[in-house]
Amino acid sequence: MSRRSYDKQLDDARLKAMSDIFSALADPTRLRILTALAEGERCVCDLAEVTGVSASAVSHQLRLLRDRDLVAFTRTGRHVCYRLADDHVASLLEQGFEHAGERR
Amino acid sequence: MSRRSYDKQLDDARLKAMSDIFSALADPTRLRILTALAEGERCVCDLAEVTGVSASAVSHQLRLLRDRDLVAFTRTGRHVCYRLADDHVASLLEQGFEHAGERR
DNA sequence: TGAACATATGAGCAGACGTTCATACGATAA
DNA sequence: TTATCGTATGAACGTCTGCTCATATGTTCA
């Protein structure tokens, strides 16, 4: 995409969709969840341990990530296994990771 | 970067830096500013027109973008011209743009 | 010099956000 | 069936965020 094409395509809805995606990535707890999922499937209680917050807090955050289609899940017994929804999410994480590394 | 490398490198500071970058991109007004800058340099009053908010509001947002090193600026007379700080920023914008386009 | 302009900044306010707590619900184990 | 586990959800609370308004600073023009 050329930089010049923004003005033609950037309607409010697209802009809102972009900010929804970025705001989903704009929290350390959610980033811990997502980077953990980038390594493989994890159930809620595992994610609670990785992030260091309560299972309830993780569940709330997972709902947000589900609503934005950043994660998918499979129910197995009383566990629910979450995973990244697609490679695009991993790609965004990597870019943010690299960008953060270059600064300071 | 392999997906497996997250756990070794993701200290809290890095995670905070990532969320700082993503949260800077997590607002429609700032996205309008940044996508306008992706097309070329703009002064504050031009950005106010593009975004449809007051010059004061734009100035506040530009300060945030400056603090996070996402934009750079040059003073010329009484105008201040802003531009994207580097190609990494444009790259993040493009990815968000494309990701937003694929959904719904 | 004085007026108008471009930008910056602090205070204040309304709304959004992230966590905890209490509770609920389905699934498994005893 | 009953107790426990894993997860989800709503309410409540404190914090953060983005805007407006008032004000300040520096620049240009008459």
Tab-separated table of C-alpha atoms (C1' of nucleotides) in Angstrom:
chain	number	residue	atom	x	y	z
A	1	MET	CA	0.000	0.000	0.000
A	2	SER	CA	1.413	3.369	-0.868
A	3	ARG	CA	1.385	6.034	1.798
A	4	ARG	CA	-0.662	8.237	-0.493
A	5	SER	CA	-3.611	5.890	-0.412
A	6	TYR	CA	-4.551	6.603	3.189
A	7	ASP	CA	-6.840	9.545	2.474
A	8	LYS	CA	-8.971	7.607	0.023
A	9	GLN	CA	-9.463	4.588	2.216
A	10	LEU	CA	-9.477	5.917	5.745
A	11	ASP	CA	-13.109	6.288	6.627
A	12	ASP	CA	-14.142	6.547	10.259
A	13	ALA	CA	-15.067	2.889	10.536
A	14	ARG	CA	-11.657	1.748	9.337
A	15	LEU	CA	-10.004	4.163	11.708
A	16	LYS	CA	-12.097	2.873	14.582
A	17	ALA	CA	-11.229	-0.705	13.668
A	18	MET	CA	-7.541	0.171	13.700
A	19	SER	CA	-7.746	1.836	17.103
A	20	ASP	CA	-9.695	-1.149	18.445
A	21	ILE	CA	-6.885	-3.468	17.429
A	22	PHE	CA	-4.140	-1.270	18.805
A	23	SER	CA	-5.978	-0.649	22.058
A	24	ALA	CA	-6.340	-4.396	22.532
A	25	LEU	CA	-2.530	-4.543	22.434
A	26	ALA	CA	-2.121	-1.498	24.669
A	27	ASP	CA	-1.998	-3.246	28.025
A	28	PRO	CA	0.862	-5.211	29.649
A	29	THR	CA	-1.426	-7.942	30.970
A	30	ARG	CA	-2.956	-8.568	27.557
A	31	LEU	CA	0.496	-8.487	25.954
A	32	ARG	CA	1.638	-11.164	28.415
A	33	ILE	CA	-1.399	-13.233	27.516
A	34	LEU	CA	-0.829	-12.824	23.794
A	35	THR	CA	2.908	-13.479	23.853
A	36	ALA	CA	2.250	-16.594	25.932
A	37	LEU	CA	-0.297	-17.725	23.338
A	38	ALA	CA	2.262	-17.024	20.599
A	39	GLU	CA	4.194	-19.965	22.047
A	40	GLY	CA	1.198	-22.289	21.974
A	41	GLU	CA	-2.257	-22.943	23.375
A	42	ARG	CA	-2.878	-22.118	27.018
A	43	CYS	CA	-5.859	-22.559	29.308
A	44	VAL	CA	-7.150	-19.730	31.501
A	45	CYS	CA	-5.510	-20.893	34.715
A	46	ASP	CA	-2.133	-21.209	32.998
A	47	LEU	CA	-2.527	-17.688	31.657
A	48	ALA	CA	-3.371	-16.470	35.146
A	49	GLU	CA	-0.087	-17.884	36.378
A	50	VAL	CA	1.927	-16.419	33.497
A	51	THR	CA	0.448	-12.957	33.905
A	52	GLY	CA	0.432	-12.950	37.681
A	53	VAL	CA	-3.134	-11.700	37.944
A	54	SER	CA	-6.309	-13.483	39.055
A	55	ALA	CA	-8.159	-15.933	36.823
A	56	SER	CA	-11.059	-13.510	36.912
A	57	ALA	CA	-8.951	-10.656	35.567
A	58	VAL	CA	-7.570	-12.921	32.841
A	59	SER	CA	-11.060	-14.005	31.904
A	60	HIS	CA	-12.162	-10.390	31.563
A	61	GLN	CA	-9.222	-9.625	29.333
A	62	LEU	CA	-9.805	-12.746	27.255
A	63	ARG	CA	-13.349	-11.636	26.625
A	64	LEU	CA	-12.040	-8.367	25.221
A	65	LEU	CA	-9.537	-10.238	23.044
A	66	ARG	CA	-12.291	-12.598	21.884
A	67	ASP	CA	-14.608	-9.708	21.030
A	68	ARG	CA	-11.881	-8.205	18.841
A	69	ASP	CA	-11.162	-11.605	17.229
A	70	LEU	CA	-7.550	-11.621	18.350
A	71	VAL	CA	-7.852	-15.004	20.058
A	72	ALA	CA	-9.820	-18.188	19.418
A	73	PHE	CA	-10.622	-20.927	21.899
A	74	THR	CA	-11.614	-24.559	22.274
A	75	ARG	CA	-13.470	-26.017	25.232
A	76	THR	CA	-12.142	-29.369	26.518
A	77	GLY	CA	-13.806	-30.622	29.643
A	78	ARG	CA	-13.776	-27.880	32.210
A	79	HIS	CA	-10.743	-26.234	30.630
A	80	VAL	CA	-10.870	-23.663	27.868
A	81	CYS	CA	-7.794	-23.511	25.658
A	82	TYR	CA	-7.026	-20.212	23.992
A	83	ARG	CA	-4.799	-19.508	20.981
A	84	LEU	CA	-3.958	-16.591	18.703
A	85	ALA	CA	-6.673	-16.133	16.087
A	86	ASP	CA	-4.259	-15.828	13.154
A	87	ASP	CA	-0.695	-15.055	12.105
A	88	HIS	CA	-1.521	-11.403	11.689
A	89	VAL	CA	-1.733	-11.055	15.451
A	90	ALA	CA	1.671	-12.656	15.940
A	91	SER	CA	3.039	-10.351	13.277
A	92	LEU	CA	1.764	-7.238	15.056
A	93	LEU	CA	3.238	-8.499	18.318
A	94	GLU	CA	6.621	-8.994	16.706
A	95	GLN	CA	6.633	-5.533	15.220
A	96	GLY	CA	5.758	-3.956	18.536
A	97	PHE	CA	8.403	-6.084	20.209
A	98	GLU	CA	11.092	-4.997	17.770
A	99	HIS	CA	10.038	-1.374	17.823
A	100	ALA	CA	10.176	-1.358	21.631
A	101	GLY	CA	13.619	-2.873	21.527
A	102	GLU	CA	15.105	-0.197	19.326
A	103	ARG	CA	14.189	2.615	21.636
A	104	ARG	CA	16.178	3.577	24.729
B	1	MET	CA	12.445	-13.660	15.916
B	2	SER	CA	11.124	-17.077	16.809
B	3	ARG	CA	7.977	-17.305	18.847
B	4	ARG	CA	9.855	-19.247	21.496
B	5	SER	CA	12.114	-16.357	22.286
B	6	TYR	CA	9.467	-14.273	23.996
B	7	ASP	CA	9.862	-15.734	27.458
B	8	LYS	CA	13.582	-15.058	27.601
B	9	GLN	CA	13.390	-11.463	26.471
B	10	LEU	CA	10.111	-10.177	27.783
B	11	ASP	CA	10.976	-8.365	30.960
B	12	ASP	CA	8.522	-5.908	32.433
B	13	ALA	CA	10.268	-2.886	30.956
B	14	ARG	CA	10.091	-4.294	27.444
B	15	LEU	CA	6.444	-5.150	27.949
B	16	LYS	CA	5.715	-1.656	29.202
B	17	ALA	CA	7.533	-0.166	26.202
B	18	MET	CA	5.414	-2.283	23.871
B	19	SER	CA	2.161	-1.241	25.512
B	20	ASP	CA	3.276	2.402	25.404
B	21	ILE	CA	3.743	2.174	21.649
B	22	PHE	CA	0.458	0.392	21.047
B	23	SER	CA	-1.479	2.744	23.308
B	24	ALA	CA	-0.087	5.684	21.364
B	25	LEU	CA	-1.736	4.122	18.307
B	26	ALA	CA	-4.930	3.273	20.160
B	27	ASP	CA	-6.887	6.442	19.493
B	28	PRO	CA	-8.702	7.571	16.318
B	29	THR	CA	-7.509	11.174	16.606
B	30	ARG	CA	-3.875	10.146	16.900
B	31	LEU	CA	-4.287	7.679	14.039
B	32	ARG	CA	-5.621	10.495	11.862
B	33	ILE	CA	-2.631	12.602	12.814
B	34	LEU	CA	-0.174	9.812	12.091
B	35	THR	CA	-1.710	8.721	8.807
B	36	ALA	CA	-1.728	12.353	7.689
B	37	LEU	CA	1.960	12.573	8.586
B	38	ALA	CA	2.582	9.376	6.653
B	39	GLU	CA	1.740	11.404	3.557
B	40	GLY	CA	4.200	14.156	4.425
B	41	GLU	CA	5.014	16.920	6.897
B	42	ARG	CA	2.133	18.856	8.411
B	43	CYS	CA	1.942	21.804	10.776
B	44	VAL	CA	-0.308	21.782	13.846
B	45	CYS	CA	-3.111	23.853	12.327
B	46	ASP	CA	-3.250	21.593	9.255
B	47	LEU	CA	-3.480	18.587	11.545
B	48	ALA	CA	-6.280	20.266	13.466
B	49	GLU	CA	-8.216	20.613	10.219
B	50	VAL	CA	-7.533	17.023	9.140
B	51	THR	CA	-8.586	15.573	12.479
B	52	GLY	CA	-11.518	17.885	13.051
B	53	VAL	CA	-10.559	18.693	16.636
B	54	SER	CA	-9.161	21.898	18.166
B	55	ALA	CA	-5.526	22.934	17.764
B	56	SER	CA	-5.213	22.595	21.514
B	57	ALA	CA	-6.362	18.992	21.442
B	58	VAL	CA	-3.964	18.244	18.574
B	59	SER	CA	-1.124	19.850	20.488
B	60	HIS	CA	-1.846	17.688	23.495
B	61	GLN	CA	-1.811	14.556	21.360
B	62	LEU	CA	1.373	15.630	19.596
B	63	ARG	CA	3.072	15.980	22.928
B	64	LEU	CA	2.205	12.407	23.731
B	65	LEU	CA	3.479	11.265	20.319
B	66	ARG	CA	6.667	13.288	20.832
B	67	ASP	CA	7.236	11.802	24.298
B	68	ARG	CA	7.001	8.331	22.793
B	69	ASP	CA	9.315	9.301	19.919
B	70	LEU	CA	6.752	8.487	17.272
B	71	VAL	CA	6.968	11.919	15.647
B	72	ALA	CA	9.702	14.505	15.133
B	73	PHE	CA	9.290	18.198	14.398
B	74	THR	CA	10.971	21.268	12.957
B	75	ARG	CA	10.141	24.831	13.903
B	76	THR	CA	9.894	27.290	11.010
B	77	GLY	CA	8.749	30.757	11.965
B	78	ARG	CA	5.601	30.481	13.970
B	79	HIS	CA	4.730	27.115	12.454
B	80	VAL	CA	5.897	23.774	13.746
B	81	CYS	CA	6.092	21.019	11.150
B	82	TYR	CA	5.659	17.469	12.374
B	83	ARG	CA	6.646	14.238	10.633
B	84	LEU	CA	6.839	10.539	11.479
B	85	ALA	CA	9.946	9.762	13.495
B	86	ASP	CA	10.957	6.753	11.388
B	87	ASP	CA	9.795	4.090	8.955
B	88	HIS	CA	8.995	1.730	11.795
B	89	VAL	CA	6.024	3.881	12.689
B	90	ALA	CA	4.705	3.836	9.140
B	91	SER	CA	5.169	0.100	9.110
B	92	LEU	CA	3.090	-0.367	12.268
B	93	LEU	CA	0.382	1.852	10.807
B	94	GLU	CA	0.267	-0.210	7.633
B	95	GLN	CA	-0.049	-3.450	9.538
B	96	GLY	CA	-2.860	-2.103	11.650
B	97	PHE	CA	-4.519	-0.762	8.541
B	98	GLU	CA	-4.332	-4.104	6.770
B	99	HIS	CA	-5.395	-6.075	9.816
B	100	ALA	CA	-8.417	-3.803	10.255
B	101	GLY	CA	-9.328	-4.301	6.611
B	102	GLU	CA	-9.402	-8.064	6.780
B	103	ARG	CA	-11.978	-8.216	9.538
B	104	ARG	CA	-15.676	-7.822	8.926
C	1	DT	C1'	5.212	48.857	19.694
C	2	DG	C1'	0.893	46.547	19.391
C	3	DA	C1'	-2.235	43.215	17.280
C	4	DA	C1'	-2.932	38.913	15.396
C	5	DC	C1'	-1.341	34.316	14.776
C	6	DA	C1'	0.609	29.462	15.776
C	7	DT	C1'	1.551	26.582	19.293
C	8	DA	C1'	2.016	24.847	24.118
C	9	DT	C1'	0.440	23.846	28.701
C	10	DG	C1'	-2.139	23.208	33.156
C	11	DA	C1'	-6.591	22.501	35.385
C	12	DG	C1'	-10.839	20.364	35.337
C	13	DC	C1'	-14.334	17.207	33.888
C	14	DA	C1'	-16.691	13.237	31.801
C	15	DG	C1'	-16.070	8.851	30.131
C	16	DA	C1'	-13.259	4.621	29.503
C	17	DC	C1'	-10.374	1.101	31.544
C	18	DG	C1'	-8.408	-2.727	34.644
C	19	DT	C1'	-8.756	-4.833	38.780
C	20	DT	C1'	-11.115	-7.072	42.746
C	21	DC	C1'	-15.015	-9.216	44.850
C	22	DA	C1'	-19.088	-11.811	44.893
C	23	DT	C1'	-21.583	-14.876	42.428
C	24	DA	C1'	-23.052	-18.199	38.885
C	25	DC	C1'	-22.689	-22.164	35.924
C	26	DG	C1'	-21.161	-26.322	33.676
C	27	DA	C1'	-18.001	-30.357	34.173
C	28	DT	C1'	-15.570	-33.747	36.789
C	29	DA	C1'	-14.605	-36.563	40.879
C	30	DA	C1'	-15.955	-38.746	45.117
D	1	DT	C1'	-25.856	-36.322	44.563
D	2	DT	C1'	-22.613	-33.314	46.527
D	3	DA	C1'	-18.232	-30.973	46.557
D	4	DT	C1'	-14.752	-29.039	43.964
D	5	DC	C1'	-12.623	-27.134	39.955
D	6	DG	C1'	-12.221	-24.061	35.844
D	7	DT	C1'	-14.212	-20.317	33.842
D	8	DA	C1'	-17.434	-16.406	33.085
D	9	DT	C1'	-19.837	-12.273	34.434
D	10	DG	C1'	-21.743	-8.030	36.676
D	11	DA	C1'	-21.006	-4.418	40.025
D	12	DA	C1'	-18.062	-1.290	42.194
D	13	DC	C1'	-13.959	1.384	42.759
D	14	DG	C1'	-9.815	3.892	41.689
D	15	DT	C1'	-7.049	5.347	37.889
D	16	DC	C1'	-6.146	6.882	33.352
D	17	DT	C1'	-7.445	9.358	29.158
D	18	DG	C1'	-9.003	12.926	25.812
D	19	DC	C1'	-11.317	16.883	25.427
D	20	DT	C1'	-12.328	21.934	26.494
D	21	DC	C1'	-11.228	26.259	28.443
D	22	DA	C1'	-8.180	29.693	30.019
D	23	DT	C1'	-3.814	31.280	29.698
D	24	DA	C1'	1.091	31.837	28.299
D	25	DT	C1'	4.979	32.173	25.012
D	26	DG	C1'	7.104	33.332	20.863
D	27	DT	C1'	6.693	34.967	15.973
D	28	DT	C1'	5.203	37.918	12.212
D	29	DC	C1'	3.096	41.947	10.331
D	30	DA	C1'	1.369	46.666	10.347
